[in-house]
Coordinates of C-alpha atoms in Angstrom, one line a residue:
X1 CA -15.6 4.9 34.6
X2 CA -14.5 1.2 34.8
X3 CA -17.2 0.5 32.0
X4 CA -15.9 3.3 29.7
X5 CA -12.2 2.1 30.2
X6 CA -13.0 -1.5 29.3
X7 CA -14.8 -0.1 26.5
X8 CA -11.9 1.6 24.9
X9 CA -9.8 -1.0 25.6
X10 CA -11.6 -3.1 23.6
X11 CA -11.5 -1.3 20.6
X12 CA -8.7 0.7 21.1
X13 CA -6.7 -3.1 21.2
X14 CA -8.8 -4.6 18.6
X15 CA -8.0 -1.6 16.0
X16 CA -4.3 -2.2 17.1
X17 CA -4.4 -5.9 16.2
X18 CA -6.5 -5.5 12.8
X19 CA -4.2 -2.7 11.8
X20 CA -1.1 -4.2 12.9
X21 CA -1.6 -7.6 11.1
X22 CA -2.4 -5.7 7.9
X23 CA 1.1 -4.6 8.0
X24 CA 2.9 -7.2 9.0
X25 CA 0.7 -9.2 6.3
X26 CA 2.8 -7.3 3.6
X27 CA 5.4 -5.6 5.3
X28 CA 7.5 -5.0 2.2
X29 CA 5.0 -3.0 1.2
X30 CA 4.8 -0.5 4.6
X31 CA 8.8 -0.6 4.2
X32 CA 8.2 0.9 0.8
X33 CA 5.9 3.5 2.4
X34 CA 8.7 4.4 4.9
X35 CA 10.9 5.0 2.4
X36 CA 8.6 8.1 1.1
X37 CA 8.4 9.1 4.7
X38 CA 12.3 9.2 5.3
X39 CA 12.9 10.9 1.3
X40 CA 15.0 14.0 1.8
X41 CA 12.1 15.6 0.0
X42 CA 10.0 14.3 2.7
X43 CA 11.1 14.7 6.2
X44 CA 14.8 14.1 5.3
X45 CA 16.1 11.2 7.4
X46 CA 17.8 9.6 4.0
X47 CA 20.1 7.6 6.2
X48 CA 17.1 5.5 7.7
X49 CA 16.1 4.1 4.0
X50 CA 18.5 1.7 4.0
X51 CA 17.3 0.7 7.5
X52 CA 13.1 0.3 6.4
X53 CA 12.4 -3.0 6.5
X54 CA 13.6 -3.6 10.2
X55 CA 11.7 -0.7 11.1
X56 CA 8.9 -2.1 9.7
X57 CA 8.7 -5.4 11.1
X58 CA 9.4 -3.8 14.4
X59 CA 6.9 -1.6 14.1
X60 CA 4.3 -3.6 13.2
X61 CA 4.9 -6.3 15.1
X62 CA 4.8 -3.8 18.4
X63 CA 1.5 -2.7 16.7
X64 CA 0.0 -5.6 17.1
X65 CA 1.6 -6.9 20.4
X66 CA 0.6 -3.8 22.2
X67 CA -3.2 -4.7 20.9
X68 CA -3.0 -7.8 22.5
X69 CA -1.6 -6.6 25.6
X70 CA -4.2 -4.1 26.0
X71 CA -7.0 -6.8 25.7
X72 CA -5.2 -8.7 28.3
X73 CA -4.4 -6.1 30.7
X74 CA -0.9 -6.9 30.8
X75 CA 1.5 -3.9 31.7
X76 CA -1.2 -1.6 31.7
X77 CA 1.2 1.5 32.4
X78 CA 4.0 0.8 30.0
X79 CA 0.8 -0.6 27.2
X80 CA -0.8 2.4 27.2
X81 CA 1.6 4.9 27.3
X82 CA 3.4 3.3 24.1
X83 CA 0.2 3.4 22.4
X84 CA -0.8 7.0 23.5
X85 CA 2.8 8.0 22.2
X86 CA 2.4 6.2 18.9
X87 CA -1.0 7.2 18.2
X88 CA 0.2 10.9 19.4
X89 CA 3.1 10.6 16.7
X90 CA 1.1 9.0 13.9
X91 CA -1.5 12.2 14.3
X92 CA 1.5 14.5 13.8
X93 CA 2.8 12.4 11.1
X94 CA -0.7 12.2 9.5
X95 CA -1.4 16.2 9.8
X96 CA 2.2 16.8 8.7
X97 CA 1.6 14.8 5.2
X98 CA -2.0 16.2 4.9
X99 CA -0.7 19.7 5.3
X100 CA 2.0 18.9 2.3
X101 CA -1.0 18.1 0.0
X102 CA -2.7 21.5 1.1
X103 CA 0.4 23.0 0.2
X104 CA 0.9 21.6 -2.8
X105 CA -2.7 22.6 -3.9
X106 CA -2.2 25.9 -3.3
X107 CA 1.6 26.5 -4.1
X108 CA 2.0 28.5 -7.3
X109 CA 5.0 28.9 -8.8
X110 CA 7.4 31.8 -9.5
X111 CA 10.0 33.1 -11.1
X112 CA 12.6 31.5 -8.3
X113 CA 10.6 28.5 -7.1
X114 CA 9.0 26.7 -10.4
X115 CA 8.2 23.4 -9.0
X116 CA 6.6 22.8 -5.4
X117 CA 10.2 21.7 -3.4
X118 CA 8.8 18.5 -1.3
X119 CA 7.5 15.3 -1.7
X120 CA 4.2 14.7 -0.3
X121 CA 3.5 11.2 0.8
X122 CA 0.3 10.3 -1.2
X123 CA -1.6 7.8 1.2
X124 CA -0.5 7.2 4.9
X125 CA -0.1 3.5 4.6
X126 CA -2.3 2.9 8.1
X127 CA -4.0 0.0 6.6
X128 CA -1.9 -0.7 3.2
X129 CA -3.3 -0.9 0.1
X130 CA -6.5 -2.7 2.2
X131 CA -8.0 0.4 2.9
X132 CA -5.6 3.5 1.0
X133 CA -6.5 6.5 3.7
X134 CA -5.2 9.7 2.3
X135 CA -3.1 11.3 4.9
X136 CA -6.2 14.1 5.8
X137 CA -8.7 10.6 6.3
X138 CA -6.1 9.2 8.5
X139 CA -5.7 12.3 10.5
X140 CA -9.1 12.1 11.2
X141 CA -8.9 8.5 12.1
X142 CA -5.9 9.3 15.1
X143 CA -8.1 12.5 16.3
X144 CA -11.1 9.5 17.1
X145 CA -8.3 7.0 18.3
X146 CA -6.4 9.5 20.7
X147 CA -10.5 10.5 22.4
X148 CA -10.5 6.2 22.8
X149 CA -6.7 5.9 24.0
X150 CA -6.9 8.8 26.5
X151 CA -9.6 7.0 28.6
X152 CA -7.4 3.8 28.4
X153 CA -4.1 5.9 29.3
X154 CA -5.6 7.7 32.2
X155 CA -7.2 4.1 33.7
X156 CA -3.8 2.6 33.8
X157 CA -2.2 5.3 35.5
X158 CA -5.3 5.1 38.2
X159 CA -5.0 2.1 38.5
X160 CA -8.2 0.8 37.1
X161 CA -7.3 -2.1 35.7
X162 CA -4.5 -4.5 35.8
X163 CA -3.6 -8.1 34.2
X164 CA -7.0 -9.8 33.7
X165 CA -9.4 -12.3 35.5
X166 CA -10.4 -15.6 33.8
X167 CA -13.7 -13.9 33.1
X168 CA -12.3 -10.7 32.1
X169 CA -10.5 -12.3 29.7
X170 CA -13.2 -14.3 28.4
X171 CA -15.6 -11.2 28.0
X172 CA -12.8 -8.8 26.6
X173 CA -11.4 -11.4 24.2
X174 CA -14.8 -12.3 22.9
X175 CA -16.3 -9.2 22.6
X176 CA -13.2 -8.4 20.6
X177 CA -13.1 -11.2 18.4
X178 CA -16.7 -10.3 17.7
X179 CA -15.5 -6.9 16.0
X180 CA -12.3 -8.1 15.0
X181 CA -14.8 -10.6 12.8
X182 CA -17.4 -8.0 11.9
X183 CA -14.4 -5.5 10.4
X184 CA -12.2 -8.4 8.7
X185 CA -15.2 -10.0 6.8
X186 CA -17.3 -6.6 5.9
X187 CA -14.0 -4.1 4.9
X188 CA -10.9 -6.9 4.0
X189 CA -12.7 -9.8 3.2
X190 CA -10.5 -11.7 5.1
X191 CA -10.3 -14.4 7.9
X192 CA -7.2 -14.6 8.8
X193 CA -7.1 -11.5 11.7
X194 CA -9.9 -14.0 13.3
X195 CA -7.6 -16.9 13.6
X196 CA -4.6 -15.1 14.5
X197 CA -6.0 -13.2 17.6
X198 CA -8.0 -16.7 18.9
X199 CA -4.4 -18.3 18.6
X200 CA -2.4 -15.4 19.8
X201 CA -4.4 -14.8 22.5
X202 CA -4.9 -18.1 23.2
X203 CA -1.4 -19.1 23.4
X204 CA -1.2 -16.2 25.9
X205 CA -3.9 -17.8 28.2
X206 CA -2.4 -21.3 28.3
X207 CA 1.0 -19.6 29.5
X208 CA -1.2 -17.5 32.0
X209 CA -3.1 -21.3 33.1
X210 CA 0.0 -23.5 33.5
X211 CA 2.5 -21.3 34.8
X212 CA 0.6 -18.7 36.6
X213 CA -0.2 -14.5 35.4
X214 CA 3.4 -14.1 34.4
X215 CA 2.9 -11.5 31.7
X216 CA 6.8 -12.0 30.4
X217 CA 5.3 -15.5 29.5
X218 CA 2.2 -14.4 28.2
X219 CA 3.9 -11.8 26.0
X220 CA 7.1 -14.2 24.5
X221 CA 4.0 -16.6 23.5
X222 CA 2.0 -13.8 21.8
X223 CA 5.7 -12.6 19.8
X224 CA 6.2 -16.3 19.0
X225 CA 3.0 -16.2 16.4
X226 CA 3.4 -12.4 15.6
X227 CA 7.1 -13.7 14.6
X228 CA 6.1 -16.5 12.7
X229 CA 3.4 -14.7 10.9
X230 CA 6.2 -12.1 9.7
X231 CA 8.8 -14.7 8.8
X232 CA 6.6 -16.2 6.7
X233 CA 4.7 -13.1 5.0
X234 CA 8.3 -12.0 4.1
X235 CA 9.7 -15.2 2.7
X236 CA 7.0 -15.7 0.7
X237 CA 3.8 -13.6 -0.4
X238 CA 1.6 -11.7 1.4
X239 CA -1.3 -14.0 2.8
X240 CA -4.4 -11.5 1.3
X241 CA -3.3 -9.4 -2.0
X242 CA -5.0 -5.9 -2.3
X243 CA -3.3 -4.8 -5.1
X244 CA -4.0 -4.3 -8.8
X245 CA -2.0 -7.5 -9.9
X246 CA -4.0 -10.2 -7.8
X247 CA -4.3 -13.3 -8.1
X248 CA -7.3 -13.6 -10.4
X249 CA -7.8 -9.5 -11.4
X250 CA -7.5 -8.9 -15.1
X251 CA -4.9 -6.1 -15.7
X252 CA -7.2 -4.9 -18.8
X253 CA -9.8 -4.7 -16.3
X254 CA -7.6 -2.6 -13.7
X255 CA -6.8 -0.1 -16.2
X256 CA -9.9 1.3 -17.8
X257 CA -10.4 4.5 -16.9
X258 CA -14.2 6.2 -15.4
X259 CA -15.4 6.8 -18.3
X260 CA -15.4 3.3 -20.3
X261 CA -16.5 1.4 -16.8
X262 CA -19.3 4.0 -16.6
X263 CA -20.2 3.2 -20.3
X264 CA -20.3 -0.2 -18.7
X265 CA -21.9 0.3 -15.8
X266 CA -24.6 2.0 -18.0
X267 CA -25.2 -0.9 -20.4
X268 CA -25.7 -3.4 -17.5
X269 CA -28.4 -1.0 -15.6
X270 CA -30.3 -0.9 -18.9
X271 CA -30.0 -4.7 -19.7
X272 CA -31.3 -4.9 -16.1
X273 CA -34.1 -2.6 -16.3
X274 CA -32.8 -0.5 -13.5
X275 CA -32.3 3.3 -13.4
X276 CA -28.9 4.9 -14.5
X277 CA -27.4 6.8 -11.7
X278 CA -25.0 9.6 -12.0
X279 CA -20.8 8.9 -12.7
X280 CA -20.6 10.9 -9.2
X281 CA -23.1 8.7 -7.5
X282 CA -21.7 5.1 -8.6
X283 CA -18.3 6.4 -7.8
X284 CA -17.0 6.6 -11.3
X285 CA -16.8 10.2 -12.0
X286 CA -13.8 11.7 -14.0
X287 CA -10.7 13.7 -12.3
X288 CA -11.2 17.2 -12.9
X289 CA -7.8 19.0 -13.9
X290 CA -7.4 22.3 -14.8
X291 CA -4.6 24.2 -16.0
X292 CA -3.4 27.5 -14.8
X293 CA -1.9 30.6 -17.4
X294 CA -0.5 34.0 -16.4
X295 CA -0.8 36.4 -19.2
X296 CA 0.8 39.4 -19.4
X297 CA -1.2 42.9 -20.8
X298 CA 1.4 44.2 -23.1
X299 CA 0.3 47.9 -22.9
X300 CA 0.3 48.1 -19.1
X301 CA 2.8 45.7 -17.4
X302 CA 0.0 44.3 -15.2
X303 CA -0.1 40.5 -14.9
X304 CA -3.8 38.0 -14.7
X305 CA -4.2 34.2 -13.7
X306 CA -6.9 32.4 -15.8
X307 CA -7.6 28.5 -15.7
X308 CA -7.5 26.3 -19.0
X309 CA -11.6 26.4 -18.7
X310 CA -11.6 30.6 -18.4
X311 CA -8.9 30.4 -21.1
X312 CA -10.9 28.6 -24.2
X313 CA -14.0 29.9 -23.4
X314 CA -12.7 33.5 -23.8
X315 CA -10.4 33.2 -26.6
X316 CA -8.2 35.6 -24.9
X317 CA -5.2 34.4 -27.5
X318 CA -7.1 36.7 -29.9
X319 CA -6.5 39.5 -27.9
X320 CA -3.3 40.6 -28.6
X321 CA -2.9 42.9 -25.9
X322 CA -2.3 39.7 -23.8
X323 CA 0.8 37.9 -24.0
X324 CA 1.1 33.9 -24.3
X325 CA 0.8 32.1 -21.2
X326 CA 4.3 32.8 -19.3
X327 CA 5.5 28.8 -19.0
X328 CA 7.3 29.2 -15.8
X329 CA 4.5 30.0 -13.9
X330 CA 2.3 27.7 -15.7
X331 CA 0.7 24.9 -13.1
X332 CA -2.0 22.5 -12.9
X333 CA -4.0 21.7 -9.9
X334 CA -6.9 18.6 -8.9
X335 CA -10.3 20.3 -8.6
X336 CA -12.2 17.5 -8.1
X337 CA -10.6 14.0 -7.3
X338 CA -12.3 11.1 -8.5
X339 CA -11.8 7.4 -9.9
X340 CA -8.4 6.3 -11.0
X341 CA -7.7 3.1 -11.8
X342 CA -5.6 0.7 -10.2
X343 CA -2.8 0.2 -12.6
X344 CA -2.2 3.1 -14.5
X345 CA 1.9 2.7 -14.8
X346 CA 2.8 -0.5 -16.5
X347 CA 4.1 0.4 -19.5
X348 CA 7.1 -1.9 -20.3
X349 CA 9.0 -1.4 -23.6
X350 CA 11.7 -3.3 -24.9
X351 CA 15.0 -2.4 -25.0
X352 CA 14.7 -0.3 -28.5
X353 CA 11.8 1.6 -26.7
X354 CA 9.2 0.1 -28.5
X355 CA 6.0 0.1 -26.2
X356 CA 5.4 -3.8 -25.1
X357 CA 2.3 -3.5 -22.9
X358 CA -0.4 -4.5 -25.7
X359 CA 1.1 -7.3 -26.8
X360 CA 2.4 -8.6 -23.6
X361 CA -1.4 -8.5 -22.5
X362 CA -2.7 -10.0 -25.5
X363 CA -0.5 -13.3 -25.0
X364 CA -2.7 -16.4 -24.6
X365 CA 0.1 -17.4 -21.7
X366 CA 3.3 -15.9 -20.5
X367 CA 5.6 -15.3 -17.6
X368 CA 6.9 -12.6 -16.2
X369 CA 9.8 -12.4 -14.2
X370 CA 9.7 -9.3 -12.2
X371 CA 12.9 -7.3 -10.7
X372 CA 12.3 -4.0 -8.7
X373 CA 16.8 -4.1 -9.2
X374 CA 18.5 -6.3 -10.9
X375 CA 21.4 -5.5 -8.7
X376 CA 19.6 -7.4 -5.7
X377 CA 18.7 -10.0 -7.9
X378 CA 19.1 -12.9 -5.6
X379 CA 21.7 -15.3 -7.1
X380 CA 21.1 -18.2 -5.0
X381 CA 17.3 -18.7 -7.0
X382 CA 19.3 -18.6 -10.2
X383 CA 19.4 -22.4 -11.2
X384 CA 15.9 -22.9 -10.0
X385 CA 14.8 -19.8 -12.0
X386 CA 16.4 -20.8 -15.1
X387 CA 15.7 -24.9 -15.4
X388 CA 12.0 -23.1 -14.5
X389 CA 12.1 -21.0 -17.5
X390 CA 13.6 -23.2 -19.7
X391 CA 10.8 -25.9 -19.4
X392 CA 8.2 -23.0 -20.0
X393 CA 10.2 -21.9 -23.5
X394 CA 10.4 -25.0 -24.4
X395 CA 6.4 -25.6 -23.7
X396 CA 5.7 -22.6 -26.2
X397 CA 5.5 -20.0 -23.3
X398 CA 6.9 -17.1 -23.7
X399 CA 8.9 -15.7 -20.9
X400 CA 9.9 -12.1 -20.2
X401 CA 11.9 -10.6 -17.3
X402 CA 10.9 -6.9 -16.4
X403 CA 13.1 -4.5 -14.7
X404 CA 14.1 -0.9 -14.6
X405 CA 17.5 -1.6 -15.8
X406 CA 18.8 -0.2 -19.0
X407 CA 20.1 -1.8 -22.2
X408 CA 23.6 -2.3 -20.6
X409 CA 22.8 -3.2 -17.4
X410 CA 20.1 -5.9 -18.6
X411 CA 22.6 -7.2 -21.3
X412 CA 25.6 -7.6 -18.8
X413 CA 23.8 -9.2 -16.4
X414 CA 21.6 -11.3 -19.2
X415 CA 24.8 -12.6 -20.7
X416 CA 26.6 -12.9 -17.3
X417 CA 23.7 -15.7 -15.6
X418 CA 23.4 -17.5 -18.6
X419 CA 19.3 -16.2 -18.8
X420 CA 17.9 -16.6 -22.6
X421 CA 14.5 -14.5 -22.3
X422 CA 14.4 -10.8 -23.6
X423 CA 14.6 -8.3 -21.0
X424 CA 12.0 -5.4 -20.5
X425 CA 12.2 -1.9 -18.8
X426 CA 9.3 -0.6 -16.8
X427 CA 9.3 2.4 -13.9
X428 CA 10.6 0.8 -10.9
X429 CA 7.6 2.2 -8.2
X430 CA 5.1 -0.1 -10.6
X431 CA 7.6 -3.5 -10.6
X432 CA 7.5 -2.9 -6.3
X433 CA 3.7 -3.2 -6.7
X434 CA 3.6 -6.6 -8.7
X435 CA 5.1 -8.7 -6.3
X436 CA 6.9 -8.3 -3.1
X437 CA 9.8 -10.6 -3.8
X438 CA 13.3 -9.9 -6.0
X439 CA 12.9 -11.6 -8.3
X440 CA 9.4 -12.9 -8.5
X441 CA 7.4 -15.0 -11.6
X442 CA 3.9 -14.2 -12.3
X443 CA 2.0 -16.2 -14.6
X444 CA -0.6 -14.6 -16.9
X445 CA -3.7 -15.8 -19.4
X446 CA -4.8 -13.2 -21.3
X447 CA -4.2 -10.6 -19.2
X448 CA -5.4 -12.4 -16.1
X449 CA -2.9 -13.2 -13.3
X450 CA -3.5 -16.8 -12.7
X451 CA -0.5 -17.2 -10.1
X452 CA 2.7 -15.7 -8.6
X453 CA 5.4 -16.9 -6.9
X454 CA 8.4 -15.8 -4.4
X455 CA 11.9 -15.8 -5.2
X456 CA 11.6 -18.3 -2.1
X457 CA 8.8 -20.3 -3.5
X458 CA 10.0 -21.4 -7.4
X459 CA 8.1 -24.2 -8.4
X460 CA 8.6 -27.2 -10.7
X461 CA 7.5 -26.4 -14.2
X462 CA 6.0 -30.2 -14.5
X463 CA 4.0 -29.2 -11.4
X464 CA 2.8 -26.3 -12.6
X465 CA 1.2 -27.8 -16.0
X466 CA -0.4 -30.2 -14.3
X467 CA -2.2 -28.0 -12.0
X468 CA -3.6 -25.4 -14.5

């Protein structure tokens, strides 16, 4: 039984770590993911959502401090019973979402409900955009956690294990670093959860050798890197970027749809002389959608769903004892998911409404300042910002800022800071996904993103030319 606890508390606390650090690596982003969580649509706590992002940090920071404790042995009872309870809410959270998507999938409408009434939150953010689980995955994922954390919970409580030995800790810790390694290099590509648990962990130990197993101790030194890691994730930019706008993706690239990167995919097999494998088998298979009609038989009264495949291939519109498909109870539904691409909702226009995104790509350079609300636009950047964009106009670089602002709202504020670039509107979900700062510059070469910066981080434009 001993063996199976340790066990369990090695990868029960090395999950919690890797998992943990993921989120706090871009905590913005899990705060945007509370936010669907806390919709009135959703589970309706709107008075939380101006509350996210220290509900974030606190959450994942406990994440990952409870991870380390559990390695360590410290507090077993209180350790375990906190991650029992989370992992016990997180599986209701995750079966509540999934169930919303069921749902949804089978919710038709009628003549009083048209349009499915709730939110469903897409993807549970257990691992951010690193791993995107869909709520029904990540279900999954707690029901195999909770069969690990029981184990765990119930040793505590019986007292079979308590604050570590020397050699406890060096077997624990290095067995877990060993898997910590294996996951971080094989599913993130990324080194960093390696380096943070030796020194987390470490610090931990050298408070446990010099003044003795005072787990208070060993616990402040383990918050002190969690905290540092946070402050500077926020203040600047996430240390590992999984999203569509990179450093070093092409945004071209990120939109192409299944079919044209299976066109490619087909040309490089032949070039290769290899065989061509199925859309479906290469992962690039199309979304199938189909629409759904009610028709109405005329003679009789008596109503009949069809889909938009069953529809064309009967030509019931030429029988005209069938009615047009009723539009109220007209719905679509996903038969088959499959690829989508990354970035499929930039589409900036200018403030006439003339669609930007083709010529904004096709720009040999250009910068882009990016504002989820110009509202929040933080002043104090402002002179930086604009002795910044002045250089690059005056280099030939075109500069735009990008916001979801209208033509008044951009023009008053425009006029009121003294900024001489044109602004553009784009949906504000797609501006939170560029870059996790208000406001933020990225820098693009033909449709590549070369760099990005905080609002934290402005750089000198004289530095900047030399380096690229």
């Amino acid at each position: 039984m001993n063996t199976i606890v340790t066990i369990c508390r090695i990868l029960v606390g090395s999950l919690f770590i890797v998992s943990g650090l993921i989120k706090v690596n871009d905590v913005v982003g899990f705060g945007y993911k509370l936010e669907e969580y806390f919709a009135e649509s959703a589970l309706n706590f709107p008075g939380l959502v101006e509350y996210v992002l220290p509900i974030a940090i606190f959450i994942v920071i406990g994440e990952v401090l409870l991870g380390i404790a559990l390695l360590l042995g410290a507090w077993p009872k209180i350790t375990t019973s906190l991650i029992l309870f989370m992992t016990v809410f997180f599986l209701w959270l995750t079966n509540y979402t999934a169930s919303c998507i069921d749902e949804r999938e089978d919710f038709k409408p009628s003549a009083s409900v048209a349009s499915f009434p709730k939110t469903c939150v897409e993807t549970c953010g257990c691992f951010g955009d690193a791993i995107p689980l869909e709520p029904r995955q990540s279900f999954y994922k707690d029901v195999i956690l909770l069969i690990f954390v029981i184990p765990v919970f119930l040793g505590a409580w019986t007292r079979r294990f308590k604050l570590n030995t020397w050699n406890q800790d060096m077997m624990i810790i290095g067995i877990s670093l060993l898997l910590i390694a294996a996951f971080s290099i094989l599913q993130l590509d990324w080194w960093f959860p390696i380096s943070f648990t030796i020194i987390a962990c470490g610090l931990a130990l050298v408070m446990k050798k010099y003044f003795g197993p005072k787990e208070w101790l060993m616990a402040l030194a383990a918050l002190v890197v969690c905290a540092y890691v946070q402050y500077d994730t926020y203040n600047h930019l996430p240390y590992k970027d999984y999203r569509g706008y990179a450093i070093g993706k092409n945004i071209l690239d990120q939109m192409k749809p299944a079919s044209v990167l299976y066109e490619e995919y087909k040309e490089k097999a032949i070039a290769a002389g290899d065989s061509i494998k199925t859309a479906k088998e290469v992962g690039l298979a199309e979304p199938k959608t189909l629409a759904f009609y009610t028709l109405k038989n005329k003679n009789t009264g008596a109503t009949k769903e069809v889909d938009s495949d069953q529809y064309m291939s009967s030509r019931i519109w030429e029988d005209t004892t069938w009615s047009a498909p009723i539009p109220e109870l007209t719905y679509s539904k996903v038969m088959e998911k499959g690829y989508t691409p990354k970035i499929m909702d930039f589409a900036p226009t200018d403030m006439d409404g003339n669609e930007m995104k083709d010529s904004l790509l096709a720009l040999d350079k250009v910068f882009w300042i990016i504002s989820k609300d110009i509202s929040h636009w933080d002043k104090a950047v402002m002179d930086d910002l604009k002795a910044f964009t002045k250089k690059a106009q005056a280099d030939g670089i075109p500069v735009y800022a990008i916001t979801p602002a209208d033509y008044e709202q951009a023009e008053t504020f425009r006029h009121e800071n003294g900024l001489d670039f044109p602004f553009l509107i784009n949906d504000q979900i797609e501006l939170k996904i560029i870059v996790r700062s208000n406001p933020g510059i990225v820098y693009l070469e033909k449709a590549t993103v070369m760099n990005m910066w905080s609002k934290n981080d402005i750089p000198d434009y004289d530095k900047v030319k030399a380096d690229k």
